[in-house]
Coordinates of C-alpha atoms in Angstrom, one line a residue:
M168 CA -18.8 -7.0 26.8
T169 CA -16.8 -7.5 23.5
P170 CA -18.0 -6.4 20.2
A171 CA -18.4 -10.1 19.3
E172 CA -20.6 -10.6 22.3
L173 CA -22.7 -7.6 21.5
S174 CA -23.0 -8.9 17.9
E175 CA -24.2 -12.2 19.2
A176 CA -26.7 -10.6 21.5
L177 CA -28.1 -8.6 18.6
R178 CA -28.4 -11.8 16.6
A179 CA -30.2 -13.6 19.5
V180 CA -32.6 -10.6 19.8
L181 CA -33.3 -10.7 16.0
T182 CA -33.9 -14.5 16.1
A183 CA -36.3 -14.3 19.0
A184 CA -38.3 -11.4 17.4
V185 CA -38.6 -13.4 14.2
A186 CA -39.6 -16.6 16.0
D187 CA -42.5 -14.9 18.0
G188 CA -43.7 -13.0 15.0
S189 CA -42.7 -9.5 16.1
L190 CA -40.6 -9.2 13.0
P191 CA -42.2 -10.8 9.8
L192 CA -38.9 -11.9 8.5
D193 CA -37.7 -15.2 7.0
P194 CA -35.4 -16.8 9.6
A195 CA -32.9 -17.4 6.9
A196 CA -32.5 -13.7 6.4
V197 CA -31.1 -13.3 9.9
P198 CA -27.3 -12.7 9.4
A199 CA -24.8 -15.0 11.0
D200 CA -22.8 -11.9 12.1
V201 CA -24.5 -8.6 12.9
V202 CA -22.0 -5.8 12.3
V203 CA -21.4 -3.3 15.1
E204 CA -19.1 -0.3 14.7
R205 CA -17.8 2.5 16.7
P206 CA -19.9 5.7 16.2
R207 CA -17.9 8.7 14.9
S208 CA -19.0 10.7 17.8
R209 CA -18.6 9.4 21.4
E210 CA -21.9 11.1 22.2
H211 CA -23.8 8.6 20.1
G212 CA -22.8 5.7 22.4
D213 CA -20.3 2.9 22.5
W214 CA -21.5 1.0 19.4
A215 CA -23.8 1.4 16.5
T216 CA -25.4 -0.9 14.0
N217 CA -27.5 -0.4 10.8
V218 CA -28.9 -3.9 10.9
A219 CA -32.5 -2.5 11.0
M220 CA -31.9 -0.6 7.8
Q221 CA -30.5 -3.7 6.1
L222 CA -33.4 -6.0 6.9
A223 CA -36.5 -3.7 7.1
K224 CA -37.3 -4.0 3.4
K225 CA -37.3 -7.8 3.6
A226 CA -39.7 -7.6 6.5
G227 CA -42.0 -5.1 4.8
M228 CA -41.4 -2.6 7.5
A229 CA -40.1 1.0 7.8
P230 CA -36.5 0.9 9.1
R231 CA -37.3 2.9 12.3
A232 CA -40.2 0.7 13.1
F233 CA -38.0 -2.3 12.7
A234 CA -35.4 -0.6 14.9
E235 CA -37.9 0.1 17.6
V236 CA -38.6 -3.7 18.0
L237 CA -34.9 -4.4 18.3
A238 CA -34.3 -1.5 20.7
A239 CA -37.0 -2.5 23.2
R240 CA -35.6 -6.0 23.4
L241 CA -31.9 -5.0 23.3
A242 CA -32.4 -2.7 26.3
D243 CA -33.2 -5.8 28.4
V244 CA -29.9 -7.5 27.5
P245 CA -27.5 -7.6 30.5
G246 CA -24.7 -5.1 30.1
V247 CA -26.6 -2.8 27.8
A248 CA -27.3 0.6 29.5
S249 CA -29.3 2.2 26.8
V250 CA -30.3 2.0 23.1
A251 CA -31.2 5.0 21.0
I252 CA -32.6 5.1 17.5
A253 CA -31.0 7.8 15.2
G254 CA -31.8 9.0 11.7
P255 CA -33.5 6.5 9.4
G256 CA -33.0 3.5 11.7
F257 CA -29.4 3.4 13.2
L258 CA -29.2 1.8 16.6
N259 CA -26.8 3.5 19.0
I260 CA -25.9 1.3 21.9
T261 CA -24.4 2.4 25.2
L262 CA -23.0 -0.3 27.5
D263 CA -23.0 0.0 31.3
V264 CA -19.5 0.8 32.7
A265 CA -19.0 -2.6 34.2
A266 CA -19.9 -4.5 31.1
A267 CA -17.5 -2.3 29.0
G268 CA -14.7 -2.6 31.5
E269 CA -15.0 -6.4 31.7
L270 CA -13.3 -6.4 28.3
A271 CA -9.9 -5.7 30.1
R272 CA -10.0 -9.0 31.9
T273 CA -11.2 -10.9 28.8
V274 CA -8.2 -9.6 26.9
V275 CA -5.6 -10.4 29.5
E276 CA -7.0 -13.8 30.2
A277 CA -7.0 -14.6 26.4
G278 CA -3.4 -13.3 26.0
A279 CA -1.9 -14.2 22.6
G280 CA -5.3 -15.6 21.5
F281 CA -7.1 -12.3 21.7
G282 CA -8.0 -11.1 18.2
R283 CA -7.8 -14.5 16.7
G284 CA -10.9 -16.3 15.4
T285 CA -12.4 -19.0 13.1
A286 CA -14.2 -16.9 10.4
L287 CA -11.9 -18.3 7.7
A288 CA -11.7 -21.9 9.1
G289 CA -11.8 -24.5 6.4
E290 CA -10.3 -22.3 3.7
R291 CA -7.0 -23.7 2.2
I292 CA -5.0 -20.8 0.7
N293 CA -1.9 -20.8 -1.3
L294 CA -0.2 -17.5 -0.9
E295 CA 2.6 -16.9 -3.4
F296 CA 4.7 -13.8 -2.9
V297 CA 8.3 -12.4 -3.5
S298 CA 9.3 -15.1 -6.0
A299 CA 12.2 -13.0 -7.0
N300 CA 14.5 -14.5 -9.8
P301 CA 17.6 -16.0 -8.3
T302 CA 19.8 -13.7 -10.4
G303 CA 20.5 -11.1 -7.8
P304 CA 19.6 -9.7 -4.4
I305 CA 16.0 -9.0 -3.6
H306 CA 15.1 -5.5 -4.7
I307 CA 13.0 -3.0 -2.7
G308 CA 9.8 -4.0 -4.5
G309 CA 10.3 -7.6 -3.5
V310 CA 11.1 -6.5 0.1
R311 CA 7.7 -4.8 0.2
W312 CA 6.0 -8.1 -0.9
A313 CA 8.0 -9.9 1.7
A314 CA 6.6 -7.6 4.5
V315 CA 3.1 -7.4 3.1
G316 CA 2.8 -11.1 2.1
D317 CA 4.1 -12.5 5.4
S318 CA 1.8 -10.1 7.3
L319 CA -1.2 -11.2 5.2
A320 CA -0.4 -14.8 5.8
R321 CA -0.3 -14.2 9.6
M322 CA -3.6 -12.5 9.5
L323 CA -5.3 -15.1 7.4
Q324 CA -4.0 -17.8 9.8
A325 CA -5.2 -15.7 12.8
C326 CA -8.7 -15.9 11.3
G327 CA -8.5 -19.7 11.0
A328 CA -7.5 -20.2 7.4
D329 CA -4.9 -22.9 6.4
V330 CA -2.2 -20.9 4.6
V331 CA 0.8 -22.2 2.7
R332 CA 3.5 -19.6 2.0
E333 CA 5.0 -20.4 -1.4
Y334 CA 8.0 -19.1 -3.3
Y335 CA 8.0 -19.7 -7.0
F336 CA 11.7 -20.4 -7.9
N337 CA 12.2 -19.2 -11.4
D338 CA 15.0 -21.6 -12.5
H339 CA 14.0 -22.0 -16.1
G340 CA 14.6 -19.7 -19.0
S341 CA 16.9 -17.1 -20.5
Q342 CA 17.4 -15.0 -17.4
I343 CA 19.2 -17.9 -15.7
D344 CA 21.4 -18.4 -18.8
R345 CA 22.4 -14.7 -18.8
F346 CA 23.1 -15.0 -15.0
A347 CA 25.4 -18.0 -15.6
R348 CA 27.2 -16.2 -18.5
S349 CA 27.7 -13.2 -16.4
L350 CA 29.3 -15.3 -13.6
L351 CA 31.6 -17.0 -16.1
A352 CA 32.6 -13.7 -17.7
R353 CA 33.4 -12.1 -14.3
A354 CA 35.5 -15.2 -13.3
R355 CA 37.4 -14.8 -16.6
G356 CA 38.0 -11.1 -15.9
Q357 CA 35.7 -10.2 -18.8
E358 CA 33.0 -7.6 -19.1
A359 CA 29.4 -8.8 -18.5
P360 CA 27.8 -10.1 -21.7
E361 CA 25.0 -8.0 -23.4
G362 CA 21.9 -8.1 -21.3
G363 CA 23.9 -9.7 -18.4
Y364 CA 24.2 -8.8 -14.7
G365 CA 26.7 -6.5 -13.0
G366 CA 27.4 -5.4 -9.5
Q367 CA 29.8 -6.6 -6.7
Y368 CA 27.5 -9.5 -5.9
I369 CA 28.3 -11.1 -9.3
A370 CA 32.0 -11.0 -8.5
D371 CA 31.3 -12.4 -5.0
I372 CA 29.3 -15.4 -6.3
A373 CA 31.7 -16.1 -9.1
D374 CA 34.6 -16.3 -6.6
S375 CA 32.4 -18.5 -4.3
V376 CA 31.7 -20.9 -7.2
L377 CA 35.4 -21.3 -7.9
E378 CA 36.2 -21.8 -4.3
R379 CA 33.5 -24.4 -3.9
V380 CA 34.3 -26.3 -7.1
R381 CA 38.1 -26.4 -6.4
A382 CA 37.5 -27.4 -2.7
A383 CA 35.5 -30.3 -3.9
G384 CA 38.3 -31.4 -6.3
E385 CA 36.1 -31.0 -9.4
P386 CA 37.6 -29.8 -12.6
D387 CA 38.4 -26.0 -12.6
P388 CA 35.6 -24.5 -14.8
L389 CA 38.0 -22.0 -16.3
T390 CA 39.7 -24.9 -18.1
L391 CA 36.4 -26.2 -19.6
S392 CA 34.6 -25.4 -22.7
D393 CA 32.2 -22.4 -22.7
D394 CA 29.1 -24.6 -22.5
E395 CA 30.6 -26.8 -19.8
A396 CA 31.9 -23.9 -17.8
Q397 CA 28.5 -22.1 -18.1
E398 CA 26.7 -25.1 -16.8
V399 CA 29.0 -25.2 -13.7
F400 CA 28.4 -21.6 -13.0
R401 CA 24.7 -22.0 -13.6
A402 CA 24.2 -25.0 -11.2
H403 CA 26.4 -23.6 -8.4
G404 CA 25.6 -19.9 -8.9
V405 CA 21.9 -20.3 -8.7
E406 CA 22.2 -22.4 -5.7
L407 CA 24.4 -19.9 -3.9
M408 CA 22.3 -16.9 -4.9
F409 CA 19.1 -18.6 -3.9
G410 CA 20.7 -19.7 -0.7
E411 CA 21.5 -16.1 0.1
I412 CA 18.0 -15.0 -0.8
K413 CA 16.5 -17.5 1.7
A414 CA 18.9 -16.5 4.4
K415 CA 18.2 -12.8 4.0
L416 CA 14.4 -13.5 4.0
H417 CA 14.7 -15.6 7.1
D418 CA 16.6 -12.7 8.8
F419 CA 13.7 -10.5 7.8
R420 CA 11.4 -13.0 9.6
V421 CA 10.0 -14.4 6.4
D422 CA 10.1 -18.1 5.8
F423 CA 8.3 -20.1 3.1
D424 CA 6.5 -23.5 3.5
V425 CA 7.2 -24.4 -0.2
Y426 CA 9.9 -23.5 -2.6
F427 CA 8.5 -24.5 -6.0
H428 CA 10.9 -25.0 -8.9
E429 CA 9.7 -23.8 -12.3
D430 CA 11.9 -26.3 -13.9
S431 CA 9.9 -29.2 -12.2
L432 CA 6.8 -28.2 -14.3
H433 CA 8.7 -28.9 -17.5
E434 CA 10.5 -32.0 -16.3
S435 CA 7.5 -33.7 -14.8
G436 CA 5.2 -33.3 -17.7
A437 CA 2.9 -30.9 -15.8
V438 CA 2.8 -28.5 -18.8
E439 CA 1.6 -31.3 -21.1
R440 CA -1.0 -32.4 -18.6
A441 CA -2.4 -28.8 -18.3
V442 CA -2.6 -28.5 -22.1
T443 CA -4.3 -31.9 -22.3
R444 CA -6.9 -30.8 -19.6
L445 CA -7.7 -27.6 -21.5
R446 CA -7.9 -29.4 -24.8
E447 CA -10.4 -31.9 -23.2
L448 CA -12.4 -28.9 -22.1
G449 CA -12.6 -27.6 -25.6
H450 CA -10.5 -24.4 -25.2
V451 CA -7.4 -25.3 -27.2
Y452 CA -6.9 -25.1 -31.0
E453 CA -4.1 -25.3 -33.6
A454 CA -3.2 -22.4 -35.9
D455 CA -0.1 -21.4 -37.8
G456 CA 1.7 -24.4 -36.6
A457 CA 1.3 -23.4 -33.0
T458 CA -1.1 -24.5 -30.1
W459 CA -3.3 -21.7 -28.8
L460 CA -5.6 -21.2 -25.7
R461 CA -8.9 -19.5 -26.6
T462 CA -8.7 -16.9 -23.8
T463 CA -10.8 -14.3 -25.7
E464 CA -13.8 -16.4 -24.7
F465 CA -13.0 -15.4 -21.1
G466 CA -12.4 -11.7 -21.4
D467 CA -8.8 -11.6 -22.6
D468 CA -7.9 -9.2 -25.3
K469 CA -6.4 -11.9 -27.5
D470 CA -5.9 -15.6 -27.6
R471 CA -2.6 -16.9 -26.3
V472 CA 0.0 -19.2 -27.8
I473 CA 0.8 -22.0 -25.3
L474 CA 3.0 -24.2 -27.5
K475 CA 5.1 -22.5 -30.2
S476 CA 5.5 -23.8 -33.7
D477 CA 8.9 -25.4 -32.8
G478 CA 7.2 -27.4 -30.0
Q479 CA 8.6 -25.2 -27.1
A480 CA 6.3 -24.2 -24.3
A481 CA 5.4 -20.5 -24.3
Y482 CA 5.8 -18.6 -21.0
I483 CA 2.1 -18.8 -20.3
A484 CA 2.2 -22.6 -20.4
G485 CA 4.2 -22.7 -17.2
D486 CA 1.4 -20.5 -15.6
L487 CA -1.2 -23.0 -16.8
A488 CA 0.6 -25.9 -15.3
Y489 CA 1.5 -24.1 -12.1
Y490 CA -2.1 -23.0 -11.5
L491 CA -3.5 -26.5 -12.1
D492 CA -0.8 -27.9 -9.8
K493 CA -2.0 -25.7 -7.0
R494 CA -5.6 -26.6 -7.4
E495 CA -4.7 -30.3 -7.6
R496 CA -2.8 -29.9 -4.3
G497 CA -6.2 -29.0 -2.8
F498 CA -6.0 -25.3 -2.4
D499 CA -9.4 -23.4 -2.6
R500 CA -7.7 -20.1 -3.3
A501 CA -4.4 -19.2 -5.0
I502 CA -3.3 -15.7 -4.2
I503 CA -0.4 -14.3 -6.2
M504 CA 1.3 -11.1 -5.4
L505 CA 2.9 -9.3 -8.4
G506 CA 4.8 -6.1 -9.0
A507 CA 3.4 -3.0 -10.8
D508 CA 4.9 -4.1 -14.1
H509 CA 2.6 -7.1 -14.2
H510 CA -0.7 -5.2 -14.3
G511 CA -1.3 -6.3 -17.9
Y512 CA -0.9 -9.8 -16.7
I513 CA -4.2 -10.0 -15.0
G514 CA -6.6 -10.5 -17.9
R515 CA -4.9 -13.6 -19.3
M516 CA -4.5 -15.1 -15.8
M517 CA -8.2 -14.7 -15.0
A518 CA -9.1 -16.1 -18.5
M519 CA -6.8 -19.1 -17.7
C520 CA -8.7 -19.6 -14.4
S521 CA -12.1 -19.5 -16.2
A522 CA -10.8 -21.9 -18.9
F523 CA -10.1 -24.5 -16.1
G524 CA -13.7 -24.1 -15.0
D525 CA -12.8 -22.0 -11.9
T526 CA -14.1 -18.6 -10.7
P527 CA -11.8 -15.6 -11.2
W528 CA -11.2 -13.6 -8.0
V529 CA -12.4 -16.5 -6.0
N530 CA -10.2 -19.4 -6.9
L531 CA -7.5 -17.1 -8.2
E532 CA -6.6 -13.7 -6.8
I533 CA -3.9 -11.4 -8.0
L534 CA -2.6 -8.5 -5.9
I535 CA -0.6 -5.8 -7.6
G536 CA 2.0 -3.9 -5.5
Q537 CA 3.3 -0.4 -6.4
M538 CA 6.8 1.0 -6.2
V539 CA 8.7 2.0 -3.1
N540 CA 11.1 5.0 -3.1
L541 CA 13.7 5.5 -0.4
V542 CA 14.6 9.0 0.6
K543 CA 17.6 10.1 2.8
D544 CA 18.7 13.6 3.6
G545 CA 15.9 14.8 1.3
E546 CA 17.3 13.0 -1.7
P547 CA 16.2 9.8 -3.4
V548 CA 18.4 6.6 -2.8
R549 CA 18.7 5.1 -6.2
M550 CA 21.2 2.3 -6.1
S551 CA 22.9 -0.3 -3.8
K552 CA 26.6 -0.4 -2.9
R553 CA 26.5 -4.1 -3.7
A554 CA 24.0 -4.6 -6.4
G555 CA 25.0 -1.5 -8.3
T556 CA 21.7 -0.6 -10.0
I557 CA 18.9 -1.4 -7.5
V558 CA 18.1 -0.8 -3.9
T559 CA 18.0 -4.1 -1.9
L560 CA 16.7 -5.7 1.2
D561 CA 20.1 -5.3 2.8
D562 CA 20.1 -1.6 2.0
L563 CA 16.9 -1.0 3.8
V564 CA 17.6 -3.2 6.8
D565 CA 21.1 -1.7 7.2
A566 CA 19.5 1.8 7.2
V567 CA 16.6 1.3 9.6
G568 CA 16.5 -2.3 11.0
V569 CA 14.0 -5.1 10.5
D570 CA 11.3 -3.7 12.7
A571 CA 11.1 -0.3 11.0
A572 CA 11.5 -1.9 7.6
R573 CA 8.7 -4.4 8.0
Y574 CA 6.3 -1.9 9.7
S575 CA 6.9 0.9 7.3
L576 CA 6.3 -1.3 4.2
A577 CA 3.2 -2.9 5.6
R578 CA 1.5 0.2 6.9
S579 CA 0.4 1.5 3.6
S580 CA -2.0 0.1 1.1
A581 CA 0.1 -2.1 -1.3
D582 CA -1.6 -0.6 -4.4
S583 CA -0.2 2.8 -3.6
M584 CA 3.3 4.1 -4.2
I585 CA 5.2 5.0 -1.0
D586 CA 8.2 7.1 -0.2
L587 CA 10.1 5.9 2.9
D588 CA 12.1 8.6 4.7
L589 CA 15.1 6.7 6.2
D590 CA 15.9 9.6 8.5
L591 CA 12.4 9.6 10.0
L592 CA 12.4 5.8 10.5
T593 CA 15.5 6.0 12.7
R594 CA 14.3 8.8 15.0
A595 CA 13.0 8.0 18.5
T596 CA 10.1 10.4 18.1
N597 CA 6.3 10.2 17.8
E598 CA 6.5 11.1 14.2
N599 CA 8.1 7.7 13.6
P600 CA 5.1 5.4 13.5
V601 CA 6.9 2.2 14.4
F602 CA 8.6 3.9 17.4
Y603 CA 5.2 5.4 18.4
V604 CA 3.5 1.9 18.6
Q605 CA 6.5 0.1 20.0
Y606 CA 7.0 2.8 22.7
A607 CA 3.3 2.4 23.7
H608 CA 3.9 -1.3 24.3
A609 CA 7.2 -0.6 26.3
R610 CA 5.3 1.9 28.4
T611 CA 2.6 -0.7 29.3
R612 CA 5.4 -3.1 30.4
N613 CA 7.2 -0.3 32.4
V614 CA 3.9 0.6 34.2
A615 CA 3.5 -3.1 35.0
R616 CA 7.0 -3.3 36.5
N617 CA 6.6 -0.2 38.6
A618 CA 3.1 -1.5 39.8
A619 CA 4.7 -4.8 40.9
D620 CA 7.4 -3.0 42.8
L621 CA 4.7 -1.1 44.8
G622 CA 2.6 -4.2 45.4
V623 CA -0.2 -3.5 42.9
R624 CA -1.4 -7.0 41.8
R625 CA -4.1 -7.7 39.3
E626 CA -5.0 -10.8 41.2
D627 CA -6.1 -9.0 44.3
G628 CA -9.0 -7.1 42.8
F629 CA -11.0 -6.2 39.7
D630 CA -13.9 -3.8 39.6
P631 CA -14.7 -2.9 36.0
S632 CA -17.3 -0.3 37.1
L633 CA -14.3 1.9 38.2
L634 CA -13.2 2.4 34.6
D635 CA -15.6 5.3 34.2
H636 CA -13.4 8.0 32.8
V637 CA -14.0 9.0 29.2
S638 CA -10.4 8.2 28.3
E639 CA -10.9 4.7 29.7
S640 CA -14.1 4.1 27.8
T641 CA -12.4 5.3 24.7
L642 CA -9.4 3.0 25.2
L643 CA -11.7 0.0 25.9
A644 CA -13.7 0.7 22.8
K645 CA -10.5 0.8 20.7
I646 CA -9.3 -2.4 22.2
G647 CA -12.6 -4.0 21.4
E648 CA -12.2 -3.3 17.7
F649 CA -9.1 -5.5 17.3
G650 CA -10.7 -8.7 16.2
R651 CA -12.9 -7.0 13.6
V652 CA -9.9 -5.1 12.2
V653 CA -7.9 -8.3 11.9
L654 CA -10.7 -10.1 10.1
Q655 CA -11.3 -7.2 7.8
A656 CA -7.5 -6.9 6.9
A657 CA -7.5 -10.6 6.1
E658 CA -10.7 -10.6 4.0
L659 CA -9.7 -7.5 2.1
R660 CA -6.1 -8.5 1.8
E661 CA -5.1 -5.3 3.4
P662 CA -2.6 -5.8 6.3
H663 CA -2.0 -2.0 6.5
R664 CA -5.4 -1.8 8.4
V665 CA -3.8 -3.5 11.4
A666 CA -0.8 -1.1 11.4
R667 CA -3.1 1.9 11.3
Y668 CA -5.3 0.5 14.0
L669 CA -2.2 0.0 16.2
E670 CA -1.3 3.6 15.9
E671 CA -4.8 4.7 16.9
L672 CA -4.7 2.3 19.9
A673 CA -1.3 3.7 20.9
G674 CA -2.7 7.2 20.7
A675 CA -5.7 6.2 23.0
Y676 CA -3.3 4.6 25.4
H677 CA -0.9 7.6 25.6
K678 CA -3.8 9.9 26.1
W679 CA -5.2 7.7 28.9
Y680 CA -1.7 7.5 30.4
D681 CA -1.4 11.4 30.4
Q682 CA -4.8 12.0 31.8
K683 CA -4.9 9.4 34.5
R684 CA -1.8 8.8 36.5
F685 CA -3.6 5.6 37.2
V686 CA -1.9 2.5 38.5
I687 CA 0.8 3.8 40.9
P688 CA -0.5 4.9 44.3
K689 CA 0.7 8.5 45.1
G690 CA 2.4 9.4 48.3
D691 CA 0.9 7.6 51.3
E692 CA -2.1 6.4 49.2
D693 CA -3.0 2.9 49.9
V694 CA -3.3 0.3 47.1
A695 CA -6.9 0.1 46.1
D696 CA -9.1 -1.7 43.6
V697 CA -9.0 1.3 41.3
H698 CA -5.2 0.8 40.9
R699 CA -5.6 -2.9 40.4
T700 CA -8.4 -2.5 37.9
R701 CA -6.5 0.1 35.9
L702 CA -3.5 -2.3 35.8
W703 CA -5.9 -4.8 34.1
L704 CA -6.6 -2.2 31.4
N705 CA -2.9 -1.3 31.1
D706 CA -2.0 -4.9 30.6
A707 CA -4.9 -5.5 28.2
T708 CA -3.6 -2.7 26.0
G709 CA -0.2 -4.2 26.1
T710 CA -1.6 -7.5 25.1
V711 CA -3.3 -6.1 22.0
L712 CA -0.4 -4.1 21.0
A713 CA 1.9 -7.1 21.2
N714 CA -0.6 -9.3 19.2
G715 CA -1.0 -6.7 16.5
L716 CA 2.8 -6.1 16.2
D717 CA 3.3 -9.9 15.9
L718 CA 0.8 -10.0 13.0
L719 CA 3.1 -7.6 11.3
G720 CA 6.2 -9.5 12.1
V721 CA 7.4 -6.7 14.3
S722 CA 8.8 -7.1 17.8
A723 CA 7.1 -5.7 20.9
P724 CA 10.0 -4.5 23.1
E725 CA 9.8 -4.6 26.9
R726 CA 11.9 -1.5 27.3
M727 CA 12.9 1.4 25.0

């Protein structure tokens, strides 16, 4: 019996008790999903729920009395061995061995679909992350958002949501101008302009621009005027830099559905349309020759200029147009991932959301990520060989590989600062979390191969009542939590929950493996149902480990 099946059984018991009057409760109060969780102590049963404590007041009953009604009925449900009432009204549920063990077959037969669900079906979500300016390689903060954002997208999709991964291509404004001037200066053998960009990558791109232009037979930009030459380096340089960013992200197993160009907002008239919409809603006014958005009405600390006195759009004007564009494309939710330096940005963005008539933190969500520090040989890694001043995606991948990079960045809450020990992440030891989880999966595959060599076949027998060792019930219970963890990670926007779950599952599997030399017959021992049944459990564990690693964008190796 899976946790979902037990939850549905509880709901059916509740519904029946309400229908026959045993529980004086409004049928509408019966929850669509009755939450069941693993008790902290194994002695308290396989699963526990506090549903009686949640609903007793609505029924005008004491929680324990409410729980007694449920316990009596739940004890008759097939697969439930016993139900005990604890404390003020907790229900502690113990499944019979066969019902618990049946989960192994359910997982194997579901395969890649196990852990997926439809709880978020019907939600259209625009998830914007990374969105690094195309003026240099992706720095380590952007790499963290690449790992976390893509993992979150996978988890939202696993729960049924329609997710579009979007990259906001910042190709409008002064940063791009400084980038173009930096390329031109480097091509001329000059120092970077004030506020410009340095590093070997600038020289590489400048050389590539010259090669591309000359190969196409176009005028040599070094013979053009400053303005003309700068435009050549801007157009080609941005294209080359962004092409490299996309290629590096693809190699990092991150691809976007939409690359949205900021410039298009200004060229298409989207900014003007957004201002007009807000004016019609009564939230725009004129003062000091400028056009203002009255964001203080919605909790911002001050009103914001959206059109300057010279008629130019202020920075927030692009945000207004971009948010409205997302909503007009039919997205129910716009989730934006920003770096730690954007924390002060939240108030004005939520005020903007309200000004459009939407609900902050429902139609618009902002996730703030904290800094990442790399440590090697006990010392901080502070700069890139190529970029000169920052640590980049290449630096991390070159040091530890894609799997370790993605896993280590996604396994901690994004709103906490993390230190990554590059030496630890390259060790083949249990202290290295990605190795620990991947090794558990590889071990399940090795067991399956050895079993096949000795003629142990799942198809020849399955008796879940044989999975009666405490390590087996512990492993089964941990496997059963997977779907709930995935949904919780998606709803809370916390992919690290899946990583930490996988480490717990790997620990339960390794312990089972060490305690029960279980699948391979010993000596002259004949192959029996106990070997075949344990092979089902072994393979079920491997399935969940592989599914969880896939949600993190990490490979599940067959051998290590």
